[in-house]
Coordinates of C-alpha atoms and ligand atoms in Angstrom, one line a residue:
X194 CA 92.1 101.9 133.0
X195 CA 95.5 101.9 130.7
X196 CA 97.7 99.2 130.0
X197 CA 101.1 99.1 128.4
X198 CA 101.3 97.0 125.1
X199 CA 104.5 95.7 123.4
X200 CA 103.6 97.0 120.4
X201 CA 101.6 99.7 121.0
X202 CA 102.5 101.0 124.1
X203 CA 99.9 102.9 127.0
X204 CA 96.8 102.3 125.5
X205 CA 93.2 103.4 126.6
X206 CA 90.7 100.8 127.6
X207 CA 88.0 102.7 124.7
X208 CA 90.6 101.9 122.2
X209 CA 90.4 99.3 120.0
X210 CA 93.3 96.9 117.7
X211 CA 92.4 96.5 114.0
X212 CA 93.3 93.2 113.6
X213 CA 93.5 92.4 109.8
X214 CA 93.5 88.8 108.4
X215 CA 92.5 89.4 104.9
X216 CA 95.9 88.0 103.8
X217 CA 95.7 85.1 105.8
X218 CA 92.6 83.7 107.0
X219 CA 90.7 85.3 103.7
X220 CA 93.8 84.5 101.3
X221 CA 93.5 80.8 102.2
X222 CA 90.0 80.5 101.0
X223 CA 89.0 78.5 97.6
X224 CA 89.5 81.4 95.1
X225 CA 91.0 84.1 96.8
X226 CA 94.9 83.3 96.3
X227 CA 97.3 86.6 95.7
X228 CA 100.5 86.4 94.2
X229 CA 103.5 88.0 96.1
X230 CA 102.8 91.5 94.1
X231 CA 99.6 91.1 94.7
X232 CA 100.0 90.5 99.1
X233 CA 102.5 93.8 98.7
X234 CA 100.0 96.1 97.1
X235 CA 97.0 94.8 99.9
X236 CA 99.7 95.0 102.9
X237 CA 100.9 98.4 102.2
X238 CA 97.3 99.7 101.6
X239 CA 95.9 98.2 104.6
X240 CA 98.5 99.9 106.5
X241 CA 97.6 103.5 104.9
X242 CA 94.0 102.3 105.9
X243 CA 95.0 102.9 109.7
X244 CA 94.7 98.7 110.3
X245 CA 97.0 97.9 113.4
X246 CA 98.4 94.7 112.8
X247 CA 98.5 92.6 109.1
X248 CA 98.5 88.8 109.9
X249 CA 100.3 88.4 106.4
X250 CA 100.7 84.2 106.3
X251 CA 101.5 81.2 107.5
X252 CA 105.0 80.9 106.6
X253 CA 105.8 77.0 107.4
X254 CA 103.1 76.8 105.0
X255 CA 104.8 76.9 102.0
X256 CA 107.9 78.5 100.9
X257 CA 105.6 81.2 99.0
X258 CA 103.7 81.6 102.0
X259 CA 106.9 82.6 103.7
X260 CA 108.6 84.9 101.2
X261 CA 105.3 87.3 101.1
X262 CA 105.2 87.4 105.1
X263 CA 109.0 88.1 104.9
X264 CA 108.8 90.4 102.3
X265 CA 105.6 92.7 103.9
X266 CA 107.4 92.5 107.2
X267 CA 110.5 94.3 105.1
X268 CA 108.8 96.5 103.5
X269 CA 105.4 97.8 105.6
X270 CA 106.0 100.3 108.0
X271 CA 103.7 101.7 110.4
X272 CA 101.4 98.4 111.5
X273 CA 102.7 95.5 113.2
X274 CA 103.6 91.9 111.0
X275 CA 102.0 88.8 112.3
X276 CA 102.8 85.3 111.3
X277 CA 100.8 82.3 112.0
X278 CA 102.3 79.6 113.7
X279 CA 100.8 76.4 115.4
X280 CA 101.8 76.2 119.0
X281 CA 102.9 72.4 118.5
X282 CA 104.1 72.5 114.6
X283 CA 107.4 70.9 114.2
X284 CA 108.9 74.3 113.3
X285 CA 106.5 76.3 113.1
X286 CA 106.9 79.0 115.2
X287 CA 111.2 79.1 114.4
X288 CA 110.1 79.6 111.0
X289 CA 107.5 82.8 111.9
X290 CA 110.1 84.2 113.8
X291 CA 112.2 84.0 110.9
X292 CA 109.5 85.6 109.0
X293 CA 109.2 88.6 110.7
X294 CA 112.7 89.2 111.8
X295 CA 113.2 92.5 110.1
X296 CA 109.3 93.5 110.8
X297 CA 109.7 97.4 112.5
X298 CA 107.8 95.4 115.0
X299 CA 106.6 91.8 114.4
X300 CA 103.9 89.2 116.3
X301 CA 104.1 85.5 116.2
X302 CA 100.4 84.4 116.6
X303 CA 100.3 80.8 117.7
X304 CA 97.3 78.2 118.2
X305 CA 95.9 75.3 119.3
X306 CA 92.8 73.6 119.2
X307 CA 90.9 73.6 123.2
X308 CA 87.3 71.9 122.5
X309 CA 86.6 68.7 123.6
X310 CA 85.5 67.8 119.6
X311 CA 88.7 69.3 118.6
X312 CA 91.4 67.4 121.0
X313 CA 89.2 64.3 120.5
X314 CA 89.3 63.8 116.8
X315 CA 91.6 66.3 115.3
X316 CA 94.3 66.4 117.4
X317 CA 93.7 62.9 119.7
X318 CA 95.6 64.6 122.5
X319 CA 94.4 64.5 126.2
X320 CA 93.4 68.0 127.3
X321 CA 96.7 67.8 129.7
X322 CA 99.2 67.3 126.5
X323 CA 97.6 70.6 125.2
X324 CA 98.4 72.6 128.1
X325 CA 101.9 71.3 128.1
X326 CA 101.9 72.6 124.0
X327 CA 100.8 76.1 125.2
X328 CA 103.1 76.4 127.9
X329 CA 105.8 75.4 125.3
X330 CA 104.5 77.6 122.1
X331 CA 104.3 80.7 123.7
X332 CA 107.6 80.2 125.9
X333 CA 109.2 79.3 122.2
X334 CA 107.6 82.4 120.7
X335 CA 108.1 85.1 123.4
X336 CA 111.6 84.0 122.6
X337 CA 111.8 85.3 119.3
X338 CA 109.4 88.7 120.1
X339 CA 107.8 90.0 123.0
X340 CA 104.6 90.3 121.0
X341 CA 102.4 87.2 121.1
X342 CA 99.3 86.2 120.3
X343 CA 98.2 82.8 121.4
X344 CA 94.7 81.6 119.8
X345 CA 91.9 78.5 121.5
X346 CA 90.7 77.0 118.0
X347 CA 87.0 76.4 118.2
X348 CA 87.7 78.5 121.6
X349 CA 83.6 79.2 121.7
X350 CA 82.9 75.4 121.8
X351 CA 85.6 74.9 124.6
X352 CA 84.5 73.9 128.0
X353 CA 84.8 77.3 130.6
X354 CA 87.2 75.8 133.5
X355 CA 89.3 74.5 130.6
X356 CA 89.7 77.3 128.6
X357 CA 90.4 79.4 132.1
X358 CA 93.0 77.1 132.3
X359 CA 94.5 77.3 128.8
X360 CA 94.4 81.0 128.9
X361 CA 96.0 81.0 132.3
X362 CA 98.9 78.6 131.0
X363 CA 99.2 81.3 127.8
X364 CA 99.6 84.2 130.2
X365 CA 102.1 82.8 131.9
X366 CA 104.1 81.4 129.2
X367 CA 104.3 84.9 127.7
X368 CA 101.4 85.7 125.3
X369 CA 100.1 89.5 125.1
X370 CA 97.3 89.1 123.8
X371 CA 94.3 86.4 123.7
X372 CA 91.9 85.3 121.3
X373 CA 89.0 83.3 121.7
X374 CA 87.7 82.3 118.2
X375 CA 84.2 81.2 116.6
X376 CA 86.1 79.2 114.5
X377 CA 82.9 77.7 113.3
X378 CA 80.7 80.3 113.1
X379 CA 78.3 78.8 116.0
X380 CA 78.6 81.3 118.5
X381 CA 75.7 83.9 119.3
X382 CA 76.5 87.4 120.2
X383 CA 75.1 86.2 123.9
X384 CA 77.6 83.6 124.1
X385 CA 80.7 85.4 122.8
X386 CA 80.0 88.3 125.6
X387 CA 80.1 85.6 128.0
X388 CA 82.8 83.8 126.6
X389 CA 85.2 87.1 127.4
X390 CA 83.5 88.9 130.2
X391 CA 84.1 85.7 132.4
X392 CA 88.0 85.1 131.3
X393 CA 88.2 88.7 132.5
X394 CA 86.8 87.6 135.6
X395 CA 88.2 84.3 136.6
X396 CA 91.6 84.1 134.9
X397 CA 94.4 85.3 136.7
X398 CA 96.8 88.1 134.8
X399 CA 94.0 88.5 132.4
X400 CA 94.3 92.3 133.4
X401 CA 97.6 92.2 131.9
X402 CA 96.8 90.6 128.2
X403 CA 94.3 92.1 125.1
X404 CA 91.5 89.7 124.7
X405 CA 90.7 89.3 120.7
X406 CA 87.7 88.7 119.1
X407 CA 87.7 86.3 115.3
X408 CA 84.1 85.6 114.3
X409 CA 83.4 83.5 111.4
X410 CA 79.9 83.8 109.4
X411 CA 78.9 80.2 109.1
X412 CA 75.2 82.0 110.4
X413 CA 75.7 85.6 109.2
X414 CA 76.5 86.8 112.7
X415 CA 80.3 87.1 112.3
X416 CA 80.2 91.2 113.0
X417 CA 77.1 90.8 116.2
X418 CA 79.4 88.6 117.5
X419 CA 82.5 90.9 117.2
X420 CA 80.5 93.7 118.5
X421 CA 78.9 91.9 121.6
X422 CA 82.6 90.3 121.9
X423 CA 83.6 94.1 122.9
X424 CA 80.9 94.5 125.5
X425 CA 82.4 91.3 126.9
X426 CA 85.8 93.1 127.6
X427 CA 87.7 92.2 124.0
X428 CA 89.7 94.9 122.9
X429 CA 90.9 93.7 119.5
X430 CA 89.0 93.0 116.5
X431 CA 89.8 90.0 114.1
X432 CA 88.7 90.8 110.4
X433 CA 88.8 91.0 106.8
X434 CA 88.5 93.2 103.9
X435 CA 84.5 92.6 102.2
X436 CA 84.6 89.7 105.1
X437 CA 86.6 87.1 102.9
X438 CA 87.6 83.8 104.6
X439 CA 87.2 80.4 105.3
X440 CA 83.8 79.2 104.5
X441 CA 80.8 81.7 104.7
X442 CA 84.1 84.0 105.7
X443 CA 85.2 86.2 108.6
X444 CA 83.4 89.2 110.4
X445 CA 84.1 92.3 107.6
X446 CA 86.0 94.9 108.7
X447 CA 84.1 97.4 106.6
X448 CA 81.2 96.6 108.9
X449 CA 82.1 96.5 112.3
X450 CA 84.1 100.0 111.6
X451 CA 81.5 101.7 110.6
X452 CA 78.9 100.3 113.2
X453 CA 81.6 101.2 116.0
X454 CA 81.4 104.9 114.4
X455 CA 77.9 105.1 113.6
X456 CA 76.3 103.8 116.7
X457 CA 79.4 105.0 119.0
X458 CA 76.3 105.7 121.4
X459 CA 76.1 101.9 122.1
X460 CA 80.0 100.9 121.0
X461 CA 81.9 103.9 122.7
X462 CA 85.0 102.7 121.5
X463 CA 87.9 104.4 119.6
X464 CA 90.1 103.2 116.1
X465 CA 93.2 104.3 113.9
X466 CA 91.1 103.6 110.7
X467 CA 90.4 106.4 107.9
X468 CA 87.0 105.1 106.4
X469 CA 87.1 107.2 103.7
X470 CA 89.4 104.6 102.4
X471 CA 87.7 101.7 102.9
X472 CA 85.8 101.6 99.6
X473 CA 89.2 101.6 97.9
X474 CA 90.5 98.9 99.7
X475 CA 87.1 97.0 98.6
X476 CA 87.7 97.5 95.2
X477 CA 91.5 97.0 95.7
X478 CA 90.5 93.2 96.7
X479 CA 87.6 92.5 94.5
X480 CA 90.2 93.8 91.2
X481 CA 92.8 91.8 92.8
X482 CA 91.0 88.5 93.2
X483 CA 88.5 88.6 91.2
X484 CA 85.6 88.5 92.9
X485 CA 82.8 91.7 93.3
X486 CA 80.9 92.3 96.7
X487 CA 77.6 91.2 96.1
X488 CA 75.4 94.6 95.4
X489 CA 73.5 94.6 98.8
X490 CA 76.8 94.4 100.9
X491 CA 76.6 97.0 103.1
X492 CA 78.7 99.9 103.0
X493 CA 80.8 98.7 99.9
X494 CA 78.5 97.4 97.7
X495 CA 77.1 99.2 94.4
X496 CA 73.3 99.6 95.7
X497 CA 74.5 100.6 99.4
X498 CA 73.7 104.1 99.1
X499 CA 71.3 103.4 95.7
X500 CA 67.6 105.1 96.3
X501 CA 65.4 103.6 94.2
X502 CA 62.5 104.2 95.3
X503 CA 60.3 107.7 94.4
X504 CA 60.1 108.1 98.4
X505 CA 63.5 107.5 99.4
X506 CA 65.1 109.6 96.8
X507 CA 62.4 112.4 97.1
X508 CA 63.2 112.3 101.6
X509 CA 67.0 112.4 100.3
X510 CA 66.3 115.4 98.4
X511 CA 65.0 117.4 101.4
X512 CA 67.3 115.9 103.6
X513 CA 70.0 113.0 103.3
X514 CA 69.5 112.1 107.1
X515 CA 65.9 110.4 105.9
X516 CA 67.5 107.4 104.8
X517 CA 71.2 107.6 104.8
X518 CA 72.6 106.8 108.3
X519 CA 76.0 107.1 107.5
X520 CA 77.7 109.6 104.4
X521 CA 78.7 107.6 101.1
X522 CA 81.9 109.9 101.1
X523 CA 82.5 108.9 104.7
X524 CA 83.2 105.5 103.1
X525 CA 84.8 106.6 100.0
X526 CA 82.3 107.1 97.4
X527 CA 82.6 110.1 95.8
X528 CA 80.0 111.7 93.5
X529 CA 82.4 112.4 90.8
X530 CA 84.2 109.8 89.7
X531 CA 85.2 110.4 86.1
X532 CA 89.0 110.9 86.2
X533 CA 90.5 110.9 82.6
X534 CA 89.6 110.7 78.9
X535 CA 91.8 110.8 75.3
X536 CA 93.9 113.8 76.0
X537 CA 95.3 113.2 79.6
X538 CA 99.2 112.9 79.3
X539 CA 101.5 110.3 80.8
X540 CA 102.4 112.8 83.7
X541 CA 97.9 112.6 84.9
X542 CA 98.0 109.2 84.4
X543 CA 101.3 108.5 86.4
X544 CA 100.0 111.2 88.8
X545 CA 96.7 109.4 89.1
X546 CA 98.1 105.7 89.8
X547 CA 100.0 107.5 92.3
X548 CA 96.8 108.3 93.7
X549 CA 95.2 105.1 93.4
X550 CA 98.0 103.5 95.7
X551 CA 100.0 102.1 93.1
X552 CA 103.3 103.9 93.9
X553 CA 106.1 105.4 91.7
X554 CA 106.3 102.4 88.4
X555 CA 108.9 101.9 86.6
X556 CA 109.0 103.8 83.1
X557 CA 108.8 100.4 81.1
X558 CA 105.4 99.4 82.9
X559 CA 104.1 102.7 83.2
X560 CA 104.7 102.9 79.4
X561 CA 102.5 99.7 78.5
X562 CA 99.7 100.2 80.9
X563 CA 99.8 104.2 79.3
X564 CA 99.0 102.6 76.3
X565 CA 96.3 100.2 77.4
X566 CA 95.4 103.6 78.7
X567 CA 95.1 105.7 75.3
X568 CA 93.7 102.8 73.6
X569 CA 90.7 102.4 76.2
X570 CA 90.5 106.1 76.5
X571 CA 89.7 105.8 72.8
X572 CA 87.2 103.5 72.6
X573 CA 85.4 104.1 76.1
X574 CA 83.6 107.5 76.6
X575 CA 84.6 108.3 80.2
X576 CA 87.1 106.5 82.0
X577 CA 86.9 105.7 85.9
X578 CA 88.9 104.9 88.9
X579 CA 87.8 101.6 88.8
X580 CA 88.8 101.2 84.7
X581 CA 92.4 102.4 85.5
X582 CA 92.5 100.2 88.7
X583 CA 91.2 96.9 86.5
X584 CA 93.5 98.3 83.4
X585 CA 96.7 98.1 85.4
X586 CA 96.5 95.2 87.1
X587 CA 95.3 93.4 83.9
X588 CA 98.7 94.9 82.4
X589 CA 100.8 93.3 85.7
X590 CA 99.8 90.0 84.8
X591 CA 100.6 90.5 81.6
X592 CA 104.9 89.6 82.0
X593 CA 104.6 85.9 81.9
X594 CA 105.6 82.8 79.2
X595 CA 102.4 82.9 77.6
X596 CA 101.5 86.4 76.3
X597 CA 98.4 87.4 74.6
X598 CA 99.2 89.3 71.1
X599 CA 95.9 89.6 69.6
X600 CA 92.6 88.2 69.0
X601 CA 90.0 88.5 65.9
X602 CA 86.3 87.2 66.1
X603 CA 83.0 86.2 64.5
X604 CA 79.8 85.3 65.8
X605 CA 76.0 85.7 65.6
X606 CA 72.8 84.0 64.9
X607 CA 74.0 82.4 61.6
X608 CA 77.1 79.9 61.9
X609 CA 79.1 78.9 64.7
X610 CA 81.7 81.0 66.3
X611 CA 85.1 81.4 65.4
X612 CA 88.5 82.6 66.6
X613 CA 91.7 83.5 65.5
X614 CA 93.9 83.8 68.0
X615 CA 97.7 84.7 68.8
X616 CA 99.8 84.5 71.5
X617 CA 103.2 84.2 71.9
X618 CA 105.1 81.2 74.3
X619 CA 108.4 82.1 75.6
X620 CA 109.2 84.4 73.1
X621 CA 107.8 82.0 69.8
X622 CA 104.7 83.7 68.3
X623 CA 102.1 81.6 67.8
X624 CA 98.3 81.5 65.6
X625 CA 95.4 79.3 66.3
X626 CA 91.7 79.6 64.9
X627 CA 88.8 77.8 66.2
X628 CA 85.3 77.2 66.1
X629 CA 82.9 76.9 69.0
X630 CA 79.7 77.4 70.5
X631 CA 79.9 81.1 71.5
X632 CA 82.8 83.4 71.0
X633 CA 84.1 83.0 74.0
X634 CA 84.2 79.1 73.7
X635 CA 85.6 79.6 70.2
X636 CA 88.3 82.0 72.0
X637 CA 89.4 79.1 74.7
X638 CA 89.3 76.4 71.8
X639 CA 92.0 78.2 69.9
X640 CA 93.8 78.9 73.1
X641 CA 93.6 74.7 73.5
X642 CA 94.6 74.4 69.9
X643 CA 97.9 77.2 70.2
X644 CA 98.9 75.5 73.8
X645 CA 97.5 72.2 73.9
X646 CA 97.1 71.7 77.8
X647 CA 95.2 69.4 79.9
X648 CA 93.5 71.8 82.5
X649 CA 89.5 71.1 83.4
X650 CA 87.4 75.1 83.2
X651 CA 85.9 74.8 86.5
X652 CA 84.6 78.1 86.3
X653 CA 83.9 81.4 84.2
X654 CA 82.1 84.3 85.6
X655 CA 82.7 88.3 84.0
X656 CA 81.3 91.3 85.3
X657 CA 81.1 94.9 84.3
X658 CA 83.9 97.1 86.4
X659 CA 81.5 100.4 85.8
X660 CA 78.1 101.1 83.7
X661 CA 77.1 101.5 81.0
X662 CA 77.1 99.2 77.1
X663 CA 81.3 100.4 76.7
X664 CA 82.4 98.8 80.4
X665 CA 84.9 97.3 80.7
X666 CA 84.3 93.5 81.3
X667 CA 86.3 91.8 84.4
X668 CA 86.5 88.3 83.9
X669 CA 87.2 85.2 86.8
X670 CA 88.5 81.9 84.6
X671 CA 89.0 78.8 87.2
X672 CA 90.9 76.4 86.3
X673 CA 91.8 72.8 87.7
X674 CA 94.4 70.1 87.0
X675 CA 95.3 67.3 89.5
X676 CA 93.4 68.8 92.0
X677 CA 95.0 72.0 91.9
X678 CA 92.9 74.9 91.9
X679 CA 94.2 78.1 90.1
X680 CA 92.3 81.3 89.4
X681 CA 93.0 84.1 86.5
X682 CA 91.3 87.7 85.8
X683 CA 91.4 90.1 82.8
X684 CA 89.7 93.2 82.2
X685 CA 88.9 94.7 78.9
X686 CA 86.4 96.4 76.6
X687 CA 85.9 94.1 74.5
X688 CA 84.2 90.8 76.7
X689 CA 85.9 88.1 74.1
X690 CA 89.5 89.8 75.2
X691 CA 88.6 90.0 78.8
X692 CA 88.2 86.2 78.7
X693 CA 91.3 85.5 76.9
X694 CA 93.4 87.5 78.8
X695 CA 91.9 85.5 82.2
X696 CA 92.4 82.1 81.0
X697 CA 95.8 82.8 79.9
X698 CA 96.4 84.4 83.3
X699 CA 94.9 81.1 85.1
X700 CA 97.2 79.2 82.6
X701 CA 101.0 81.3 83.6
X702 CA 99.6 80.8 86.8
X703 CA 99.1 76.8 86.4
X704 CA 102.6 76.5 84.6
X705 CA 104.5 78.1 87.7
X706 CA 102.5 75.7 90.4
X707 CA 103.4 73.0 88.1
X708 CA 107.3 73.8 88.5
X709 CA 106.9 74.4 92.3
X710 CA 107.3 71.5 95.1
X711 CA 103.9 70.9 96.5
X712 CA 104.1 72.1 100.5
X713 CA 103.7 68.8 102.7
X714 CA 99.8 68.6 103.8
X715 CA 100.1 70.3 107.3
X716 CA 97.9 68.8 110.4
X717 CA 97.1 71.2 113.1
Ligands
KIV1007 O1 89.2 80.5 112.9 C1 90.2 80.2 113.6 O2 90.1 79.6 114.6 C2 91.5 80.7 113.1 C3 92.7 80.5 114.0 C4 93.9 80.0 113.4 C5 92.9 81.8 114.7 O3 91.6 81.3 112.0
ZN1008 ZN1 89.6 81.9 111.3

């Protein structure tokens, strides 16, 4: 069976839409905010990762929210630009539409809540009221593109003849494609088959419309549930990058890829993604907000194709097939690694960012992170991928009011900690020493004592980006004032720095929240 998509065109019944929401449903968890630089760099990389359609924001959100979706949909060729809307927002979905206007092809993806618990107590609308708002998002929307999506919130926890019904209403309104989510990550893989096989069944025009699958993980069976969610006759795939989002997050892309592929026996069904690329898009994420898979996470994570054990490393000896069901480089590792060292020029290093998806920079920031370069080159042994990856977008954050300029330390087992820091504040250089318990508390007293500032540390957590004693340390600095939440990174050699730099970052990032208009609180 073939049917003719908007977007896409004829396509086969085996094939399958990659459906990213790491920009939306994963950017809006605690933590994982991008800037707009940021969104770019993740849009255009997911759309050289084969994905099929970027759901890039919420633009009625805020007016950030709406610049990046803009921006992407300008910019990003070669996957469709979706906006989030809510079927009965105000002007919500006029403002998507605006979002995407100059998308090469855009989707307005609207929703409404269709449980009982839902309509009840979140919305307090009568189930009929809700139908009306379907009928009336989608017309609105199919207005402004001819590719919809229409989403049930807490779809899985939605009585059957209802949700027939609201599907029904969505079809005829003008939506081209349907998703049922687990919004609450209750659903089993059993239900979720159900869920789908029997809107194929009963809802008229459902032969006409691509049914979607969005898992979330509250009980670890976000991918199960995608995968028994394409048994059931879905035919796109809702997901993330290392399965950020709300909560316990969304089904991971990573994962339900490379189960499609590596049990195609069971999953016969067919994809536009290269998954040799999908480590880098891991990495691309974790640099970008901070945060490191855990090491156990399959197929990205550091240990997923570890062999510790005498056993398993003597079968892989004789033959990888033992214990490796899948081929690291098939994801993206590679055995050799080591890129660069002291006496690469600036044309390898601007050849190798090229590489690593950062594009042709301009010569004034390819000049300063060229010499972050030498200097780590001459201080670290070997330099990595992942060194040049956390090096550069350290050196991005770098261009804000508050600039760090230099840092000098002691510490040991003797006397307390102390720091002498300086930084320089719109332009006026500025020196500070402290004293603390640690150096790296010394280092965030003198930043206190050189910008006096009110912000709470809610959280500090570093990691090494590769091995070994001369890593470079990555560091996450949280901080909070008046309930807003901002987070900053830095990378470094030296650990002390890689603090600094993140709590300065978190700081720029504060003062700009501080001069933006808070968006209104939006109710679904
Ligand atoms: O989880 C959910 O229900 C959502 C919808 C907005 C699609 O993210
Ligand atoms: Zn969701």
């Amino acid at each position: 069976m073939t049917f003719v998509h908007p977007s896409f065109g004829q396509i086969d019944d085996s094939r399958t839409i990659i459906f990213d929401t790491t920009l939306r449903d994963g950017e809006q968890s605690p933590g994982f905010s991008m800037n707009l630089e940021e969104k770019l760099r993740m849009a255009e990389a997911l759309a050289d990762l084969g994905v099929d359609v970027i759901e890039a924001g919420f633009p009625v959100a805020s007016k950030g929210d709406f610049e990046s979706v803009s921006e992407i949909a300008r910019i990003v060729r070669g996957a469709v630009v979706c906006a989030l809307a809510r079927s009965g927002g105000r002007n919500d979905i006029q403002v998507a539409g605006e979002a995407i206007a100059h998308a090469e092809r855009g989707r307005i993806h609207n929703f409404i809540s269709t449980s009982p618990l839902h309509m009840k107590y979140k919305l307090r609308m009568e189930p009929e009221t809700v139908l009306e708002i379907i009928t009336e998002g989608n017309k609105a929307a199919r207005n402004l593109t001819d590719d919809v999506e229409w989403s049930a919130e807490d779809g899985s926890r939605t009585e059957p003849d209802f949700l027939c019904r609201c599907v029904e209403a969505a079809i005829k309104a003008g939506a081209t494609t349907i998703n049922i989510p687990d919004t609450v990550g209750y659903a089993t893989p059993e239900d979720m088959e159900k869920i789908f096989a029997m809107l194929k069944a009963r809802v008229p025009g459902a032969d006409s419309v691509i049914f979607s699958a969005h898992n979330h993980n509250d009980l670890g069976l976000g991918v199960a549930n995608t995968l028994a969610s394409l048994r059931g006759g879905a035919r796109q795939i809702e997901c993330t990058i290392n399965g950020i989002g709300e909560r316990a997050g969304n089904a991971a892309l990573e994962e339900i890829v490379m189960a499609i592929r590596t049990r195609n026996d069971q999953y016969p069904y067919t994809n536009r993604i290269v998954t040799e690329k999908l480590l880098r898009l891991s990495r691309m994420l974790a640099t970008i907000t901070g945060f490191d898979v855990q090491p156990n996470k399959a197929i990205v994570g550091r240990n997923a194709f570890a062999h510790e054990s005498g056993i398993h490393q003597d079968g892989i000896l004789k033959n990888a097939a033992t214990y490796e069901i899948m081929t690291p480089e098939s994801v993206g590792w590679s055995k050799t690694s080591l890129v660069m060292g002291k006496h690469s020029g600036r044309a390898a290093f601007r050849d190798k960012l090229v590489a690593l998806g950062y594009g042709e920079m301009a010569d004034d920031r390819l000049n300063d992170a060229f010499a972050r370069f030498k200097d780590l080159a001459d201080r670290k042994k070997v330099v990595y991928d992942e060194d040049i990856v956390a090096l550069v977008d350290d050196e991005a954050r770098d261009h804000a009011r508050i600039r760090f300029h230099g840092l000098e330390v002691s510490s040991g087992s003797k006397r307390p900690a102390e720091a002498t820091l300086e930084i320089e504040v719109d332009g006026e250089m500025i020196e500070a020493s402290a004293t603390g318990n640690g150096p790296v508390d010394a280092a965030f007293h003198a930043i206190r004592s050189a910008f006096p500032h009110d912000a709470r540390l809610a959280l500090y957590s570093v990691g090494a980006v590769t091995e070994g004693t001369d890593a470079q340390a990555r560091t996450t600095v949280r901080l909070e004032e008046d309930g807003r939440l901002v987070d900053g990174q830095g990378a470094d050699a030296d650990t002390v720095v890689s603090a600094v730099r993140a709590y300065l970052h978190a700081l720029n990032k504060l003062l700009v929240k501080r001069t933006r208009a808070e968006p209104e609180a939006l109710e679904a």
